Amino acid sequence: MNDFIYYNPDKIYFGKNALDSLGAELKKYGKKVLLVYGGGSIKKNGLYDEVVKAVKEGGLKLFELSGVEPNPRHTTANEGARICKANKVDVVLAVGGGSTIDCAKGVAAAAVAKKGDIWEIVKSGAPVEKALPVIAVLTNAATGSEMDEWAVISNMETNEKIGIGGEGIIPRAAFENPEYSFTLPAYQTACGAFDIFNHVLDNYYLAGEATFDLILEFQEAVMRAVVKWAPVAIKEPENYEARANLMWASSMALNHVLDAGTLHDCACHAMEHELSAYYDITHGHGLAIVAPRWLTYILNDKTAPQIYRLGVKVFGLKEGMEVFAGAKTAIEALETFCFETLGLKKNLSDLKIDETHFKAMAEHACGGGTINGPKTLTPEDVEEIYKMCL
Ligand code: NZQ
Ligand code: ZN
């Protein structure tokens, strides 16, 4: 069992009345609020009006940054930083999914930097210690951004999608009312669900024998919850129980409860971020295509027992099979979940992606070295996995 330090100051307001406390929470940080949101889903479902009412009732002054893109761009974060600097904004309020929350974190970090340029911060690779306070209202159960220290920012001019991280951008509070996700289309529900699943899977294997039992059981419980509730949410978008389970699973999957003592070097995520950087695809869909191929590629005598365990604990396979056969059946169960239950397309070619950039993507995914994990991946390995996804 490895040592770890656990720290998470994010205060969660969960449930139907969560937003009642928004005004009071914002007021703790000042008087001027920048509201950050995406392409308009919150206007269609009425959440925008509720948030504006809460902000105004709190006597706070409101500024807005709208139009945050899925795979949020550095240029949008810079525009938000400019608004913050020009108006001496005190607190950044994200209302949306992971892209909106990540962009708000980028805004908050750039707003206190001299040049106000998020890309300079991203490229420095330094931990983000200082930022304006970020508050999140979550509308999509997926990334965990509402409760973690990461933000992933894209520069489409250079085909780069890179994460920043640090205590400065952990949200001070997050508001999670599962009803806000009722309007999510089935495709986004499926992609979000698989993102949650994969945050756990990427860590599930990493510490190997050093992962202690309680962590494995936590991880399996969250993956089981996704397998159980995602299909319900897809069929019945307004099923509160399903949305609530997915929303809390989203927050738990990446807030470090589930990776305490693991090694945290996310193989599928490293490979997927290249796909969205080059082709602007939906993150969770890219992960669903990559993950079963990754497991197939890393299957060997060392990994087979744990892949089989995934099948037993998460997909309900029977115990007592020959381990290698059990591991293969577990991978088939994962494929059935991704491509039949969630209904996601199976191949990169279905998303009009071919081999053109695989070499460059593989090298960048490995960051000049290798990807750590149950099997260390070189750029050549990653290129092979991309080819298996075609
Ligand atoms: O932009 P709007 O109009 O709001 O529409 C969004 C968007 O089109 C829509 N949506 C969100 N909530 C909705 C809704 N539509 C109807 N009703 C609702 N309640 O869904 C679409 C996708 O939204 P987006 O925020 O892009 O999705 P997601 O939450 O999956 O975020 C993905 C981004 O987060 C990054 C990903 O790489 C990607 O850029 N990640 C962030 C992480 C983090 N900060 O820790 C970790 C993740 O691994 C991930 O990399
Ligand atoms: Zn993810």
Coordinates of C-alpha atoms and ligand atoms in Angstrom, one line a residue, residues 38-41 45 68 70-72 97-100 102 139-140 142-143 145 148 150-152 161 180-181 183-185 188 195 199 254 269 273 283, ligand 1:
G38 CA -21.6 27.1 -23.0
G39 CA -23.6 27.2 -26.2
G40 CA -27.0 27.8 -24.7
S41 CA -28.3 24.6 -23.1
N45 CA -33.7 24.5 -19.8
V68 CA -17.6 28.1 -24.2
P70 CA -16.9 21.6 -26.0
N71 CA -13.1 21.0 -25.7
P72 CA -12.7 24.6 -24.5
G97 CA -20.5 20.6 -18.1
G98 CA -16.8 19.9 -17.9
S99 CA -15.8 22.2 -20.7
T100 CA -17.5 25.2 -19.1
D102 CA -12.5 23.8 -17.2
T139 CA -25.1 20.1 -15.6
N140 CA -23.4 17.1 -17.0
A142 CA -18.9 13.3 -16.6
T143 CA -15.5 14.8 -16.0
S145 CA -14.1 18.9 -12.9
D148 CA -11.0 18.3 -8.9
W150 CA -7.7 19.8 -13.3
A151 CA -8.7 21.9 -16.3
V152 CA -8.1 20.7 -19.9
K161 CA -5.1 19.7 -25.7
Y180 CA -30.1 20.0 -14.2
S181 CA -29.0 17.0 -16.2
T183 CA -32.1 17.7 -20.6
L184 CA -28.8 16.0 -21.6
P185 CA -29.2 14.2 -24.9
Q188 CA -23.9 13.2 -24.1
D195 CA -15.8 9.2 -19.0
H199 CA -11.5 7.8 -14.8
L254 CA -11.7 12.1 -9.9
H269 CA -6.9 9.6 -21.2
H273 CA -6.8 13.8 -25.5
H283 CA -14.0 13.1 -25.0
Ligands
NZQ1 O1 -22.5 24.1 -24.4 P1 -23.8 23.8 -23.9 O2 -24.9 24.5 -24.7 O3 -24.0 23.9 -22.4 O4 -24.1 22.2 -24.3 C1 -23.3 21.2 -23.8 C2 -22.3 20.6 -24.8 O5 -22.8 20.8 -26.1 C3 -24.1 20.0 -23.5 N1 -24.8 20.0 -22.2 C4 -24.1 20.0 -21.0 N2 -25.1 20.0 -20.0 C5 -26.3 19.9 -20.6 C6 -26.1 19.9 -22.0 N3 -27.1 19.8 -22.9 C7 -28.3 19.8 -22.4 N4 -28.6 19.7 -21.1 C8 -27.6 19.8 -20.2 N5 -27.9 19.7 -18.8 O6 -23.3 18.8 -23.6 C9 -22.3 19.1 -24.6 C10 -21.0 18.7 -24.0 O7 -20.6 19.5 -22.8 P2 -19.1 19.4 -22.2 O8 -19.1 20.3 -21.1 O9 -18.2 19.6 -23.4 O10 -19.0 17.9 -21.8 P3 -18.2 17.2 -20.6 O11 -18.8 17.5 -19.3 O12 -18.1 15.8 -21.0 O13 -16.8 18.0 -20.7 C11 -15.8 17.6 -21.6 C12 -14.5 18.3 -21.4 O14 -13.9 18.1 -20.1 C13 -12.5 17.6 -20.3 C14 -12.6 16.9 -21.6 O15 -11.4 16.6 -22.2 C15 -13.5 17.9 -22.4 O16 -12.7 19.0 -22.9 N6 -12.1 16.9 -19.1 C16 -11.9 17.5 -18.0 C17 -11.4 16.9 -16.9 C18 -11.2 17.6 -15.6 N7 -11.3 18.9 -15.5 O17 -10.8 17.0 -14.6 C19 -11.1 15.4 -16.9 C20 -11.7 14.7 -18.0 O18 -11.0 13.5 -18.2 C21 -11.8 15.5 -19.3 O19 -10.5 15.4 -19.9

